[in-house]
Amino acid sequence: MNILSIDGGGIKGLYSAAFLAGLENKFGKETHNCFDLVAGTSTGGILALAIAARIPVKDIVEFYKEWGPRIFRTRFNIFRNLLFSKYSNKELIKALQNIFGNTRIKDIYSQDKCVSICIPSIDVTQGTPTVFKTPHDIQLSSDNERYLWEIALATSSAPTYFPVAKIRIPQSSAWKLFVDGGLWANNPSLVAITEALTYQKQTLENIYMLSLGNIESTTSLSSNTYLNKGFVLWRADIVGITMDTQSIAVHNQIQLLFGSKGLFDHYIRIQHKPNRHQNSLRKLDFATPSNLNDLEALGRNKAESESRNNKVKKFFS
């Protein structure tokens, strides 16, 4: 069983999309034909849904380049941003509706060679983690009527960046509230492994995983930082440090899990470690023309170099 896991990261999802587009060009195979299960969180959830819906990955690359600057349009006001989200979600909703239209979960799972998906989010109406899924098990049908654009919004509404997502309950006039799944599963590899071992009744020996990050970001503090931080001083770092450390921890856990069985060739993690001149690439919302160009170029360059790696070749050959 082949699993693709895609991290969250805002506009850095362009790197992930460009990487997959580069591999598709290199091997002449579409991503949705290479994986049985795709898990994605936040921006990775958007990409995962697009793959399952058979939207060409090259179109997702253009999606980021076209809509990124509109979604992350700066409206900086230090006093306003202390109380309200940094960005409106109006352009994000338009973008998601534009690319997914009225396609629902049940629509993408009625095709031949269906791709199973897992999309983490947080149901803040109940205060619980949640995972939107295709009906790849008889017990999993509660999300069938959900629109893909609503799921994409639910998984990508990062606190302080975007408003809380208001998502309708299927076949009801009521709604629930959701925020970004990256707060508990920014790297959804463990979610995907759990799904494969339980609902899809796989063994670890039968699982091969490509874990796709983006631009590595480690939110850290210097030893002489002000220690008595309140909300205002933590605000810039708290989301980043939560998502970054979760991604690192899950990578380590998955690596140990496969390693404990001697399955070292069953797992590969892809991401870019920026140098000191590439700090702008670490930002979730830096959608300038030059930054978008660099994210795409780095993703495609990584695809070129990793196309010679036997671990990657296995998925696309």
Short mmCIF file of C-alpha atoms in Angstrom, two decimals:
data_model
loop_
_atom_site.label_atom_id
_atom_site.label_comp_id
_atom_site.label_asym_id
_atom_site.label_seq_id
_atom_site.Cartn_x
_atom_site.Cartn_y
_atom_site.Cartn_z
CA MET A 1 0.00 0.00 0.00
CA ASN A 2 1.38 3.40 -1.02
CA ILE A 3 0.67 6.37 1.26
CA LEU A 4 1.29 10.05 0.56
CA SER A 5 1.27 12.39 3.56
CA ILE A 6 1.40 16.17 2.97
CA ASP A 7 2.23 18.72 5.67
CA GLY A 8 0.51 22.02 6.32
CA GLY A 9 2.36 25.28 5.80
CA GLY A 10 0.28 27.98 4.10
CA ILE A 11 1.76 29.32 0.89
CA LYS A 12 4.66 26.87 1.30
CA GLY A 13 2.29 24.28 -0.13
CA LEU A 14 3.45 25.57 -3.52
CA TYR A 15 6.75 23.79 -2.87
CA SER A 16 4.92 20.50 -2.26
CA ALA A 17 2.75 20.91 -5.36
CA ALA A 18 5.76 21.80 -7.52
CA PHE A 19 7.64 18.74 -6.21
CA LEU A 20 4.80 16.42 -7.23
CA ALA A 21 4.38 18.20 -10.57
CA GLY A 22 8.08 17.71 -11.23
CA LEU A 23 7.83 13.98 -10.49
CA GLU A 24 4.78 13.67 -12.75
CA ASN A 25 6.75 15.29 -15.58
CA LYS A 26 9.75 13.07 -14.93
CA PHE A 27 7.93 9.73 -14.76
CA GLY A 28 4.90 10.48 -16.92
CA LYS A 29 2.47 9.27 -14.24
CA GLU A 30 -0.23 11.18 -12.39
CA THR A 31 0.02 11.30 -8.62
CA HIS A 32 -3.48 9.92 -8.02
CA ASN A 33 -2.47 6.73 -9.85
CA CYS A 34 0.56 6.23 -7.61
CA PHE A 35 -1.00 6.23 -4.12
CA ASP A 36 -3.78 4.34 -2.36
CA LEU A 37 -4.18 6.76 0.56
CA VAL A 38 -3.42 10.47 0.72
CA ALA A 39 -3.46 12.39 4.01
CA GLY A 40 -3.08 16.15 4.06
CA THR A 41 -3.41 18.93 6.61
CA SER A 42 -4.15 22.61 6.00
CA THR A 43 -2.49 23.56 2.70
CA GLY A 44 -1.54 19.88 2.41
CA GLY A 45 -5.23 19.05 2.79
CA ILE A 46 -6.06 21.26 -0.19
CA LEU A 47 -3.45 19.43 -2.25
CA ALA A 48 -4.63 16.01 -1.01
CA LEU A 49 -8.26 16.77 -1.94
CA ALA A 50 -7.16 17.97 -5.38
CA ILE A 51 -5.18 14.77 -5.97
CA ALA A 52 -8.16 12.61 -4.96
CA ALA A 53 -10.42 14.68 -7.22
CA ARG A 54 -7.97 14.09 -10.10
CA ILE A 55 -7.23 17.76 -10.56
CA PRO A 56 -3.85 17.91 -12.36
CA VAL A 57 -1.08 18.84 -9.93
CA LYS A 58 0.24 21.39 -12.42
CA ASP A 59 -3.09 23.19 -12.05
CA ILE A 60 -2.60 23.29 -8.28
CA VAL A 61 0.80 24.92 -8.83
CA GLU A 62 -0.95 27.63 -10.83
CA PHE A 63 -3.67 27.81 -8.17
CA TYR A 64 -1.10 28.82 -5.54
CA LYS A 65 0.52 31.36 -7.82
CA GLU A 66 -2.78 32.95 -8.84
CA TRP A 67 -4.63 32.94 -5.54
CA GLY A 68 -1.79 33.13 -3.02
CA PRO A 69 -1.25 36.91 -3.29
CA ARG A 70 -5.02 37.47 -3.06
CA ILE A 71 -5.51 35.20 -0.05
CA PHE A 72 -2.53 36.64 1.82
CA ARG A 73 -3.16 40.26 0.95
CA THR A 74 -1.56 42.31 3.69
CA ARG A 75 -3.80 44.51 5.79
CA PHE A 76 -1.40 45.09 8.65
CA ASN A 77 -2.75 47.05 11.57
CA ILE A 78 -1.05 46.21 14.84
CA PHE A 79 -4.02 47.16 17.00
CA ARG A 80 -6.59 45.43 14.78
CA ASN A 81 -4.47 42.27 14.54
CA LEU A 82 -4.35 41.97 18.32
CA LEU A 83 -8.11 41.37 18.31
CA PHE A 84 -8.92 39.91 14.91
CA SER A 85 -7.46 37.48 12.37
CA LYS A 86 -4.64 38.76 10.18
CA TYR A 87 -6.54 37.94 6.97
CA SER A 88 -10.13 37.67 5.84
CA ASN A 89 -11.15 34.25 4.50
CA LYS A 90 -13.25 35.68 1.65
CA GLU A 91 -10.57 35.16 -0.99
CA LEU A 92 -9.70 31.75 0.43
CA ILE A 93 -13.33 30.66 0.12
CA LYS A 94 -13.52 32.01 -3.44
CA ALA A 95 -10.33 30.17 -4.36
CA LEU A 96 -11.51 26.86 -2.92
CA GLN A 97 -14.93 27.11 -4.55
CA ASN A 98 -13.24 27.99 -7.82
CA ILE A 99 -11.06 24.90 -7.90
CA PHE A 100 -13.38 22.33 -6.30
CA GLY A 101 -16.78 23.58 -7.43
CA ASN A 102 -19.65 21.44 -6.11
CA THR A 103 -17.69 18.20 -5.91
CA ARG A 104 -18.45 16.17 -2.81
CA ILE A 105 -16.61 13.37 -1.02
CA LYS A 106 -18.94 10.74 -2.44
CA ASP A 107 -18.23 12.01 -5.97
CA ILE A 108 -14.48 11.42 -5.78
CA TYR A 109 -14.89 7.96 -4.27
CA SER A 110 -17.20 6.65 -6.95
CA GLN A 111 -14.49 6.71 -9.64
CA ASP A 112 -12.32 3.82 -10.78
CA LYS A 113 -9.03 3.52 -8.85
CA CYS A 114 -10.36 5.62 -5.99
CA VAL A 115 -7.87 7.32 -3.69
CA SER A 116 -8.70 7.23 0.03
CA ILE A 117 -8.17 10.47 1.90
CA CYS A 118 -7.75 11.63 5.51
CA ILE A 119 -7.96 15.37 6.24
CA PRO A 120 -7.33 16.44 9.88
CA SER A 121 -9.11 19.43 11.40
CA ILE A 122 -10.42 20.55 14.80
CA ASP A 123 -14.12 20.72 15.56
CA VAL A 124 -14.13 23.67 17.96
CA THR A 125 -17.89 23.37 18.46
CA GLN A 126 -17.11 20.21 20.42
CA GLY A 127 -13.45 20.90 21.19
CA THR A 128 -12.26 17.67 19.56
CA PRO A 129 -9.85 16.64 16.79
CA THR A 130 -11.56 15.31 13.70
CA VAL A 131 -10.54 13.65 10.44
CA PHE A 132 -12.61 14.01 7.27
CA LYS A 133 -12.53 10.76 5.28
CA THR A 134 -13.67 9.03 2.15
CA PRO A 135 -15.96 5.99 2.70
CA HIS A 136 -13.11 3.48 2.36
CA ASP A 137 -14.73 1.42 5.12
CA ILE A 138 -18.41 0.60 5.55
CA GLN A 139 -18.40 2.55 8.84
CA LEU A 140 -17.14 5.72 7.15
CA SER A 141 -20.01 7.52 5.46
CA SER A 142 -20.62 10.60 7.61
CA ASP A 143 -18.63 12.89 5.28
CA ASN A 144 -20.09 11.65 1.98
CA GLU A 145 -22.26 14.73 1.41
CA ARG A 146 -19.61 17.28 2.35
CA TYR A 147 -18.25 19.56 -0.35
CA LEU A 148 -14.50 19.42 -0.91
CA TRP A 149 -14.18 23.19 -0.62
CA GLU A 150 -15.76 23.09 2.84
CA ILE A 151 -13.36 20.41 4.03
CA ALA A 152 -10.44 22.38 2.58
CA LEU A 153 -11.59 25.47 4.46
CA ALA A 154 -12.04 23.52 7.71
CA THR A 155 -8.51 22.11 7.62
CA SER A 156 -6.79 25.38 6.63
CA SER A 157 -8.35 28.00 8.92
CA ALA A 158 -5.25 28.68 11.01
CA PRO A 159 -5.96 30.63 14.22
CA THR A 160 -4.73 34.26 14.18
CA TYR A 161 -4.30 34.04 10.38
CA PHE A 162 -7.91 33.32 9.31
CA PRO A 163 -11.36 33.42 10.89
CA VAL A 164 -12.81 30.24 12.34
CA ALA A 165 -14.44 28.22 9.54
CA LYS A 166 -18.23 27.94 9.64
CA ILE A 167 -19.17 24.65 7.93
CA ARG A 168 -22.68 23.38 7.39
CA ILE A 169 -23.79 20.00 8.70
CA PRO A 170 -24.85 17.92 5.65
CA GLN A 171 -28.60 17.79 5.05
CA SER A 172 -29.23 20.27 7.86
CA SER A 173 -29.54 24.03 8.33
CA ALA A 174 -27.18 23.84 11.32
CA TRP A 175 -23.42 24.28 11.19
CA LYS A 176 -20.21 23.56 13.09
CA LEU A 177 -17.03 25.56 13.61
CA PHE A 178 -13.57 24.30 12.62
CA VAL A 179 -9.96 25.44 12.79
CA ASP A 180 -6.71 24.27 11.22
CA GLY A 181 -5.83 20.61 11.75
CA GLY A 182 -2.18 21.62 11.91
CA LEU A 183 -2.61 22.38 15.60
CA TRP A 184 -2.62 18.62 16.27
CA ALA A 185 -1.58 16.93 13.00
CA ASN A 186 0.43 19.34 10.86
CA ASN A 187 2.35 16.31 9.68
CA PRO A 188 -0.48 13.79 9.16
CA SER A 189 1.76 10.76 8.65
CA LEU A 190 0.69 9.17 11.93
CA VAL A 191 -2.98 9.74 11.05
CA ALA A 192 -2.40 7.98 7.72
CA ILE A 193 -0.50 5.04 9.25
CA THR A 194 -3.24 4.55 11.85
CA GLU A 195 -5.91 4.59 9.15
CA ALA A 196 -4.04 2.04 7.06
CA LEU A 197 -3.46 -0.34 9.98
CA THR A 198 -7.03 -0.16 11.27
CA TYR A 199 -9.79 0.65 8.80
CA GLN A 200 -7.79 -0.55 5.80
CA LYS A 201 -6.43 -3.62 7.61
CA GLN A 202 -2.88 -3.35 6.31
CA THR A 203 0.29 -4.56 7.99
CA LEU A 204 3.27 -2.27 8.47
CA GLU A 205 5.31 -4.53 6.21
CA ASN A 206 2.89 -3.80 3.37
CA ILE A 207 3.01 0.00 3.75
CA TYR A 208 5.28 2.40 1.87
CA MET A 209 5.09 6.08 2.78
CA LEU A 210 6.21 9.31 1.12
CA SER A 211 5.99 12.07 3.73
CA LEU A 212 6.03 15.41 1.94
CA GLY A 213 6.91 18.48 3.96
CA ASN A 214 7.72 21.86 2.47
CA ILE A 215 10.15 24.48 3.75
CA GLU A 216 11.61 23.33 7.04
CA SER A 217 10.87 25.83 9.77
CA THR A 218 12.00 25.63 13.37
CA THR A 219 10.47 28.29 15.59
CA SER A 220 12.93 28.85 18.41
CA LEU A 221 13.84 31.45 21.01
CA SER A 222 17.25 32.83 21.95
CA SER A 223 18.52 32.20 25.49
CA ASN A 224 18.22 35.89 26.35
CA THR A 225 14.57 36.18 25.27
CA TYR A 226 12.07 37.89 27.54
CA LEU A 227 10.72 35.10 29.73
CA ASN A 228 7.50 36.57 31.08
CA LYS A 229 5.66 36.48 27.75
CA GLY A 230 1.93 37.10 27.61
CA PHE A 231 -0.43 36.54 24.69
CA VAL A 232 0.74 39.55 22.67
CA LEU A 233 4.42 38.57 22.82
CA TRP A 234 3.68 34.90 22.14
CA ARG A 235 1.21 35.57 19.34
CA ALA A 236 3.74 35.61 16.51
CA ASP A 237 5.37 32.34 17.57
CA ILE A 238 2.72 30.16 19.20
CA VAL A 239 1.11 28.81 16.01
CA GLY A 240 4.48 28.26 14.36
CA ILE A 241 6.06 26.46 17.30
CA THR A 242 3.00 24.21 17.67
CA MET A 243 3.02 23.14 14.02
CA ASP A 244 6.79 22.88 13.65
CA THR A 245 7.37 20.70 16.69
CA GLN A 246 4.43 18.46 15.84
CA SER A 247 5.83 17.83 12.35
CA ILE A 248 9.28 16.99 13.73
CA ALA A 249 7.89 14.71 16.44
CA VAL A 250 5.73 12.72 14.03
CA HIS A 251 8.61 12.32 11.56
CA ASN A 252 10.75 10.90 14.38
CA GLN A 253 7.94 8.57 15.50
CA ILE A 254 7.29 7.24 12.00
CA GLN A 255 10.99 6.75 11.38
CA LEU A 256 11.30 4.77 14.62
CA LEU A 257 8.17 2.76 13.82
CA PHE A 258 9.47 1.54 10.45
CA GLY A 259 13.00 1.21 11.78
CA SER A 260 11.89 -1.04 14.64
CA LYS A 261 10.82 -3.59 12.01
CA GLY A 262 13.89 -3.08 9.83
CA LEU A 263 11.73 -1.46 7.12
CA PHE A 264 14.13 1.37 6.37
CA ASP A 265 13.26 1.48 2.68
CA HIS A 266 9.53 1.86 3.40
CA TYR A 267 9.66 5.52 4.46
CA ILE A 268 11.06 8.74 3.04
CA ARG A 269 10.64 12.34 4.20
CA ILE A 270 10.99 15.20 1.70
CA GLN A 271 11.48 18.86 2.62
CA HIS A 272 13.82 21.77 1.98
CA LYS A 273 16.18 23.14 4.61
CA PRO A 274 16.59 26.85 3.79
CA ASN A 275 19.92 28.60 4.14
CA ARG A 276 20.38 31.90 5.97
CA HIS A 277 19.51 33.85 2.81
CA GLN A 278 16.14 32.13 2.45
CA ASN A 279 14.39 33.12 5.67
CA SER A 280 11.40 34.56 3.81
CA LEU A 281 10.64 31.05 2.50
CA ARG A 282 9.88 29.88 6.05
CA LYS A 283 6.83 32.16 6.35
CA LEU A 284 3.33 30.75 5.99
CA ASP A 285 1.97 33.86 4.30
CA PHE A 286 4.78 35.46 2.26
CA ALA A 287 3.23 35.41 -1.22
CA THR A 288 5.39 37.89 -3.13
CA PRO A 289 6.22 37.11 -6.80
CA SER A 290 9.85 36.34 -5.99
CA ASN A 291 8.93 34.07 -3.08
CA LEU A 292 6.39 32.18 -5.19
CA ASN A 293 9.00 31.74 -7.91
CA ASP A 294 11.55 30.41 -5.42
CA LEU A 295 9.08 27.98 -3.84
CA GLU A 296 8.20 26.53 -7.23
CA ALA A 297 11.81 26.40 -8.41
CA LEU A 298 12.97 24.65 -5.23
CA GLY A 299 10.14 22.13 -5.43
CA ARG A 300 10.92 21.27 -9.03
CA ASN A 301 14.66 21.08 -8.31
CA LYS A 302 13.97 18.70 -5.43
CA ALA A 303 11.87 16.52 -7.73
CA GLU A 304 14.73 16.36 -10.21
CA SER A 305 17.26 15.29 -7.59
CA GLU A 306 14.94 12.84 -5.77
CA SER A 307 13.80 11.22 -9.03
CA ARG A 308 17.05 9.26 -8.88
CA ASN A 309 16.26 8.00 -5.37
CA ASN A 310 14.99 4.42 -5.44
CA LYS A 311 12.62 5.14 -2.54
CA VAL A 312 10.88 7.79 -4.66
CA LYS A 313 11.10 5.83 -7.91
CA LYS A 314 9.08 3.03 -6.32
CA PHE A 315 5.99 5.24 -6.07
CA PHE A 316 6.08 6.59 -9.63
CA SER A 317 7.58 3.69 -11.60
#
